[in-house]
PDB file of C-alpha atoms in Angstrom:
ATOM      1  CA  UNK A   1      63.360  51.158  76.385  1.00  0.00           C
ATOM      2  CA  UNK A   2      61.089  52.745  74.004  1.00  0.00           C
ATOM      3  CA  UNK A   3      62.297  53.852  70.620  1.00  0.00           C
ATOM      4  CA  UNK A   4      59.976  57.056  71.629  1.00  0.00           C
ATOM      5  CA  UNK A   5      62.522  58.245  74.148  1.00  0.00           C
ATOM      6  CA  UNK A   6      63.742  61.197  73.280  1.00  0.00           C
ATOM      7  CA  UNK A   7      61.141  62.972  74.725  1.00  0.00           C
ATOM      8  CA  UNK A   8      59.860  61.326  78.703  1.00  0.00           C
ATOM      9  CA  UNK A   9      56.777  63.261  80.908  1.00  0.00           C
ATOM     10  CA  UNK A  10      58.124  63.292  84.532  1.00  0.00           C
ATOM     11  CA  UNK A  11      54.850  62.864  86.712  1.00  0.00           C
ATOM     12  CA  UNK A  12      55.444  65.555  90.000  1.00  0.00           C
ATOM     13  CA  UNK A  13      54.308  68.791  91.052  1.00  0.00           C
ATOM     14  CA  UNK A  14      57.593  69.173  92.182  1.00  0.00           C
ATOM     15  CA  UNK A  15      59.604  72.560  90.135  1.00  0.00           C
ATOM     16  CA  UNK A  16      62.787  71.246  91.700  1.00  0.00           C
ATOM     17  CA  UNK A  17      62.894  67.606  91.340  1.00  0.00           C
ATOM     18  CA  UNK A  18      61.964  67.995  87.437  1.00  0.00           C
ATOM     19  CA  UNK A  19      64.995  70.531  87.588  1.00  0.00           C
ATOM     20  CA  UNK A  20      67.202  67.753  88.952  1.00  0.00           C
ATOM     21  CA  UNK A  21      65.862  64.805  86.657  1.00  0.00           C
ATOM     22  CA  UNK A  22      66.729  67.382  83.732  1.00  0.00           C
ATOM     23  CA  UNK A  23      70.115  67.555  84.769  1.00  0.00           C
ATOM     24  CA  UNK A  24      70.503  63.905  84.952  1.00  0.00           C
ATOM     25  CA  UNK A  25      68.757  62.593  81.630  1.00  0.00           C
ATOM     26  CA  UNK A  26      69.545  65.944  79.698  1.00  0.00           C
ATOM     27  CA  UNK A  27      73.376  64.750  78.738  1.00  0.00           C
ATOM     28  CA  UNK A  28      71.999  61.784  77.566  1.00  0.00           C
ATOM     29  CA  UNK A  29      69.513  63.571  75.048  1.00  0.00           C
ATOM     30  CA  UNK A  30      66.325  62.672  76.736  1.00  0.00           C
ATOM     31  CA  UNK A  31      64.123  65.392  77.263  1.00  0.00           C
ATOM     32  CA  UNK A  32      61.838  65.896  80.104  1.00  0.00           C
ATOM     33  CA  UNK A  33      58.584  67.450  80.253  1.00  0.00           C
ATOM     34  CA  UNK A  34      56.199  67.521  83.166  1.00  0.00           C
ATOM     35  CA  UNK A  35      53.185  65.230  82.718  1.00  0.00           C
ATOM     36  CA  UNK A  36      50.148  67.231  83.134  1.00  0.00           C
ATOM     37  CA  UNK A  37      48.154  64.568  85.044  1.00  0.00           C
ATOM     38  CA  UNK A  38      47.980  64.146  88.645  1.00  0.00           C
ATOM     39  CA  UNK A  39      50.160  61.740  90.854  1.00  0.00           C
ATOM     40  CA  UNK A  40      48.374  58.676  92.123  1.00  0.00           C
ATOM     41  CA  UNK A  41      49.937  58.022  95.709  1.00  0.00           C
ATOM     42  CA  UNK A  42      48.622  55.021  96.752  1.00  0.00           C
ATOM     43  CA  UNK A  43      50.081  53.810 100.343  1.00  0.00           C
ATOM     44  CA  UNK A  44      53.149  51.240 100.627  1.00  0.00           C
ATOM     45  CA  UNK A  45      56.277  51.993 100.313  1.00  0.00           C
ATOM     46  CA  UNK A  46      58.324  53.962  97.657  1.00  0.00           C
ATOM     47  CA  UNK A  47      58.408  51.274  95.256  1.00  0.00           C
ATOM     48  CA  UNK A  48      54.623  50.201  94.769  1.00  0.00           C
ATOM     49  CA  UNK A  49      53.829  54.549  95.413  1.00  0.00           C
ATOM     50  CA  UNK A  50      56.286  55.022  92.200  1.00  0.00           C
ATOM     51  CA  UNK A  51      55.423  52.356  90.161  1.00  0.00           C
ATOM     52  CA  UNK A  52      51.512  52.546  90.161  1.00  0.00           C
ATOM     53  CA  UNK A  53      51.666  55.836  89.601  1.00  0.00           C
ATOM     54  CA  UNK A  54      53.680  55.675  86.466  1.00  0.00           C
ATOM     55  CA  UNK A  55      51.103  52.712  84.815  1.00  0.00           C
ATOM     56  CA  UNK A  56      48.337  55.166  85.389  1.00  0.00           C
ATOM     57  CA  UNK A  57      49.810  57.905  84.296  1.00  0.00           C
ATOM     58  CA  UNK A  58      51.071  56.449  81.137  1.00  0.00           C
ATOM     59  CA  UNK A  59      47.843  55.040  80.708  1.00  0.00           C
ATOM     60  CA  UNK A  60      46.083  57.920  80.891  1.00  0.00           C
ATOM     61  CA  UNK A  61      48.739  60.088  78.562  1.00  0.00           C
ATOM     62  CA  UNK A  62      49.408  57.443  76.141  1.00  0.00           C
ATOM     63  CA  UNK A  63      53.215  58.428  76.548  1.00  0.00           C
ATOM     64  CA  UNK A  64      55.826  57.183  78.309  1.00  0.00           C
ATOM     65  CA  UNK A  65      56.688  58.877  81.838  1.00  0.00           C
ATOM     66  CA  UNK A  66      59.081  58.851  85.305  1.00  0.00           C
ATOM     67  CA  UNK A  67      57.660  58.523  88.550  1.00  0.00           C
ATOM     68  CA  UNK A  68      60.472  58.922  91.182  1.00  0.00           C
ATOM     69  CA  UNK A  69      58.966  58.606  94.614  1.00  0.00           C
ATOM     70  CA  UNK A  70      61.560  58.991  97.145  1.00  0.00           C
ATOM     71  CA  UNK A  71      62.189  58.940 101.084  1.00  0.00           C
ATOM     72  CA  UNK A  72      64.240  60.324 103.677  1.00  0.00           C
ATOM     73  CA  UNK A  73      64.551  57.169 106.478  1.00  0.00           C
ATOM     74  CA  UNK A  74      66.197  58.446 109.791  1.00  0.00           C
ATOM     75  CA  UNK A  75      67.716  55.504 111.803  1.00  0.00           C
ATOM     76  CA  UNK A  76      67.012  56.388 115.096  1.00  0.00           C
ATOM     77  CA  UNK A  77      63.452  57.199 114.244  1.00  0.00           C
ATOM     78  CA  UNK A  78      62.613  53.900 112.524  1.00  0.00           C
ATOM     79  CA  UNK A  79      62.856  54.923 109.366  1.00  0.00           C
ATOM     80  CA  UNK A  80      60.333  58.020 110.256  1.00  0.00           C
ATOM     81  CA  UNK A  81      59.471  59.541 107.630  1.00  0.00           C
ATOM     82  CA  UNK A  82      60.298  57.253 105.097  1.00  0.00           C
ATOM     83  CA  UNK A  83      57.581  56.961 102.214  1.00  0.00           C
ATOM     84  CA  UNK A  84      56.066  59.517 104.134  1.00  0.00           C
ATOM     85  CA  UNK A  85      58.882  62.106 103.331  1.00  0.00           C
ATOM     86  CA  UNK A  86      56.202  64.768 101.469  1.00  0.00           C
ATOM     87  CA  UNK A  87      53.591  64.971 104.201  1.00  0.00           C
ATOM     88  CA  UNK A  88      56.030  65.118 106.779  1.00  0.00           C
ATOM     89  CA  UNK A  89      57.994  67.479 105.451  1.00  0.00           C
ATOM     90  CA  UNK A  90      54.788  69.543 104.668  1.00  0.00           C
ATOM     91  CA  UNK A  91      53.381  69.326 108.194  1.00  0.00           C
ATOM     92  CA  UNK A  92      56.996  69.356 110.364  1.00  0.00           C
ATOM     93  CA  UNK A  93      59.331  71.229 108.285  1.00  0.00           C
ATOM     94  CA  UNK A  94      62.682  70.497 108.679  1.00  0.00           C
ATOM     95  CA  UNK A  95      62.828  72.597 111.926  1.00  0.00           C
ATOM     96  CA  UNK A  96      60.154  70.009 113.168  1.00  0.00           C
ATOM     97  CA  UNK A  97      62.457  66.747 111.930  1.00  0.00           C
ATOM     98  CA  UNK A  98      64.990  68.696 113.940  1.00  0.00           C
ATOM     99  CA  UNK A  99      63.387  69.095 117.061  1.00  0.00           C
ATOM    100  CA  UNK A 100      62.554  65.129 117.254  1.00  0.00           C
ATOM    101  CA  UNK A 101      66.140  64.724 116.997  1.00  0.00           C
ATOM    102  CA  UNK A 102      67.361  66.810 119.406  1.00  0.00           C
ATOM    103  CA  UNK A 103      69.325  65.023 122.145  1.00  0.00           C
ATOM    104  CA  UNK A 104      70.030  62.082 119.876  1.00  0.00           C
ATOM    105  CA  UNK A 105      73.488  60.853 118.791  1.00  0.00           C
ATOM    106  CA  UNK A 106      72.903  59.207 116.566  1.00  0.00           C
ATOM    107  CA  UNK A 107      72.208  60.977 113.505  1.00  0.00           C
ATOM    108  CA  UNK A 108      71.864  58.609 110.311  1.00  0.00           C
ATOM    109  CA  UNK A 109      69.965  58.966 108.080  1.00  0.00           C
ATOM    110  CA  UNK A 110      69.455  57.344 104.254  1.00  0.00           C
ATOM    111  CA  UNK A 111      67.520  58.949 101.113  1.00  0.00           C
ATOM    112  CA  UNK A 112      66.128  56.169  98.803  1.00  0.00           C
ATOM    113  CA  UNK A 113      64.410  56.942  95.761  1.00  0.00           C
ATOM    114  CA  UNK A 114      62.323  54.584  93.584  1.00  0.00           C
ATOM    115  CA  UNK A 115      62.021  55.467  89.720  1.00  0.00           C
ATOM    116  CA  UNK A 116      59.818  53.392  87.206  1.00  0.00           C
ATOM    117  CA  UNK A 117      59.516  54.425  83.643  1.00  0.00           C
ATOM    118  CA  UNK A 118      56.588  52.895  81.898  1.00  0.00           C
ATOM    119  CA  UNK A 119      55.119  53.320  78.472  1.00  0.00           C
ATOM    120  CA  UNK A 120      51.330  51.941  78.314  1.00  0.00           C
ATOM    121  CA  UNK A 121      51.556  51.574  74.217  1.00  0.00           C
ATOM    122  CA  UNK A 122      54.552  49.371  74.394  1.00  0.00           C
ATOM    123  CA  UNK A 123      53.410  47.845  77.923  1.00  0.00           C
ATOM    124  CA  UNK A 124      57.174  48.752  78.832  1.00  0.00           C
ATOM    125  CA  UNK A 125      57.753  49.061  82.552  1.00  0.00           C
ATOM    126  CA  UNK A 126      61.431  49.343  84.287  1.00  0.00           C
ATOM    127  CA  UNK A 127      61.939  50.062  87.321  1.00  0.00           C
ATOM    128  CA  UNK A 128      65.216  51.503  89.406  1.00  0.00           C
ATOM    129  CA  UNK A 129      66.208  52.476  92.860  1.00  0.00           C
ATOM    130  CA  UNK A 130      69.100  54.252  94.646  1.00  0.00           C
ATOM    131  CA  UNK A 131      70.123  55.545  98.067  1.00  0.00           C
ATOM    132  CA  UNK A 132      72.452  57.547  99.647  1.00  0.00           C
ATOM    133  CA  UNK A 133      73.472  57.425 103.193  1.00  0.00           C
ATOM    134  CA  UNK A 134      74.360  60.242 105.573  1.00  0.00           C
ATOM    135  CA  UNK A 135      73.522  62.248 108.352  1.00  0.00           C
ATOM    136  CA  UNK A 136      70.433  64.238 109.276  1.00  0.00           C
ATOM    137  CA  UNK A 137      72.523  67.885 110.534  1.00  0.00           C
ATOM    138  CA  UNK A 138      72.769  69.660 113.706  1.00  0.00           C
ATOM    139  CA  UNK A 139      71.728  72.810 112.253  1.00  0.00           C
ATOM    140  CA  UNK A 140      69.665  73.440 108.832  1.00  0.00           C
ATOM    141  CA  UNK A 141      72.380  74.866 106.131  1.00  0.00           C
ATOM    142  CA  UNK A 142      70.959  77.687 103.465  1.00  0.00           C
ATOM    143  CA  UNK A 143      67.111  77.067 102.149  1.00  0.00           C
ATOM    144  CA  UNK A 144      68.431  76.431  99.035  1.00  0.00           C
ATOM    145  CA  UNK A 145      67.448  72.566  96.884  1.00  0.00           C
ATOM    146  CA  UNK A 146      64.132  71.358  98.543  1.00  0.00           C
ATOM    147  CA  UNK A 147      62.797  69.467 101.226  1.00  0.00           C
ATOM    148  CA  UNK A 148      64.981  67.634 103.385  1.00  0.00           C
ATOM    149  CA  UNK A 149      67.805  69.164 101.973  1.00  0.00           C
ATOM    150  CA  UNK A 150      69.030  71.916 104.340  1.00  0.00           C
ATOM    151  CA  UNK A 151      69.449  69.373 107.162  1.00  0.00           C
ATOM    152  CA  UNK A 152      70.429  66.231 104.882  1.00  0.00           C
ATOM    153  CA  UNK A 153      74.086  66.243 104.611  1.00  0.00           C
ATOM    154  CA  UNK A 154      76.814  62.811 103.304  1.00  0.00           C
ATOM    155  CA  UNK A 155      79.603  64.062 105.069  1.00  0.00           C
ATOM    156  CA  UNK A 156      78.157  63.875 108.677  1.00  0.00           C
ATOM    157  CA  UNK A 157      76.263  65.871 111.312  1.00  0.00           C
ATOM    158  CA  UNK A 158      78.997  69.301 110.382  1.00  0.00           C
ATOM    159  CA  UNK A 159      79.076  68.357 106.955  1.00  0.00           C
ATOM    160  CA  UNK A 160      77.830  70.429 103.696  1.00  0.00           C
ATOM    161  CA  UNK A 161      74.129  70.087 103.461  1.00  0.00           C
ATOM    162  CA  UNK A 162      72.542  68.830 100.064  1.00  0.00           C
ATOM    163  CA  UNK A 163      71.307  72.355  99.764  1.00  0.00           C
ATOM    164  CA  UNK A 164      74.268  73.858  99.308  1.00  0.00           C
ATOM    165  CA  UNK A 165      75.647  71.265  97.096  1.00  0.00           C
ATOM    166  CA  UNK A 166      75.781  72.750  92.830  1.00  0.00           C
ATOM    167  CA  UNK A 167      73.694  70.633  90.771  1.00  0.00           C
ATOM    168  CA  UNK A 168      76.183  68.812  89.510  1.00  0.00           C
ATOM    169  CA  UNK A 169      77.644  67.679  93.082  1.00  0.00           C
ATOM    170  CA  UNK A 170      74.409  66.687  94.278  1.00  0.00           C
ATOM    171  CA  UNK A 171      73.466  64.653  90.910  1.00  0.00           C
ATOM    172  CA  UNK A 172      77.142  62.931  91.668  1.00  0.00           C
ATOM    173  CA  UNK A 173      76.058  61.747  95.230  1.00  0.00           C
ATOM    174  CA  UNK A 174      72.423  61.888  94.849  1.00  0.00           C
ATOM    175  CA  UNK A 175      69.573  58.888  95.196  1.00  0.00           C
ATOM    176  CA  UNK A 176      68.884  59.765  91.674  1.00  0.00           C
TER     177      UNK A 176
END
């Protein structure tokens, strides 16, 4: 990567996911700042949303940033939301998520994350994903985290949500 990377603009309007990404890149000395430009979400899935979005944001900051788009993909539902995690989440709720899967068994559920880095002045673009399976819960846990995370748990449907995970557990399990 860059030899400009101490310093990396995360592109999101999203207090807790720069939170998290600090956590993650801080112990390697990178710090992150949020990019004052707004997120391009073009439709597609998480990959193509993430990585357009960094090019034009780079482009138009003439620094190098992180987009991390990511999903929440619930078996039983097809993959519902998937790459549309955000709106869902901002028009259901989780208590909506829950209520389409009452009744059901089974409860599986994966978060995938796509992350590009690009820098427009080097023409530098990398791109990463992750995943981690688990379970959507029975019952939301404490509002704590964001999103999905109250009813998002690894250890199955009884299992500790991501919510009430410390940073430092969820970064250890996390799709980041």
């Amino acid at each position: 990567m860059s030899d400009r990377i101490g310093r990396i603009f995360l592109v999101t309007g999203n207090s807790n996911k720069l939170l998290e990404v600090r956590s993650i890149l801080g112990p390697y000395g990178i710090r992150v700042e949020p990019a004052r430009v707004e997120k391009v979400e073009v439709q597609g899935d998480i990959e193509l949303v993430s990585r357009v979005a960094a090019v034009i944001a780079s482009s138009e900051l003439l620094e190098p940033v992180v987009v991390d788009d990511s999903g929440l993909y619930v078996e039983v539902l097809n993959g519902f939301p998937g790459p549309y995690s955000s709106y869902a989440y901002e028009k259901l709720g989780n208590s909506g998520l829950l209520k389409l899967m009452e009744g059901q068994k089974d409860r599986r559920a994966t978060f995938r994350c796509a992350v590009t880095y690009a820098d427009a002045l080097s023409r530098e673009i990398k791109a990463f994903a992750g995943e981690v399976e688990g379970f959507i819960r029975l019952r939301p846990g404490k509002e704590n985290g964001f999103g999905f995370d109250p009813i998002f748990s690894v250890e199955g449907p009884e299992g500790k949500p991501f919510s009430e995970l410390s940073v430092e557990e969820k970064d250890r399990v996390s799709h980041r």
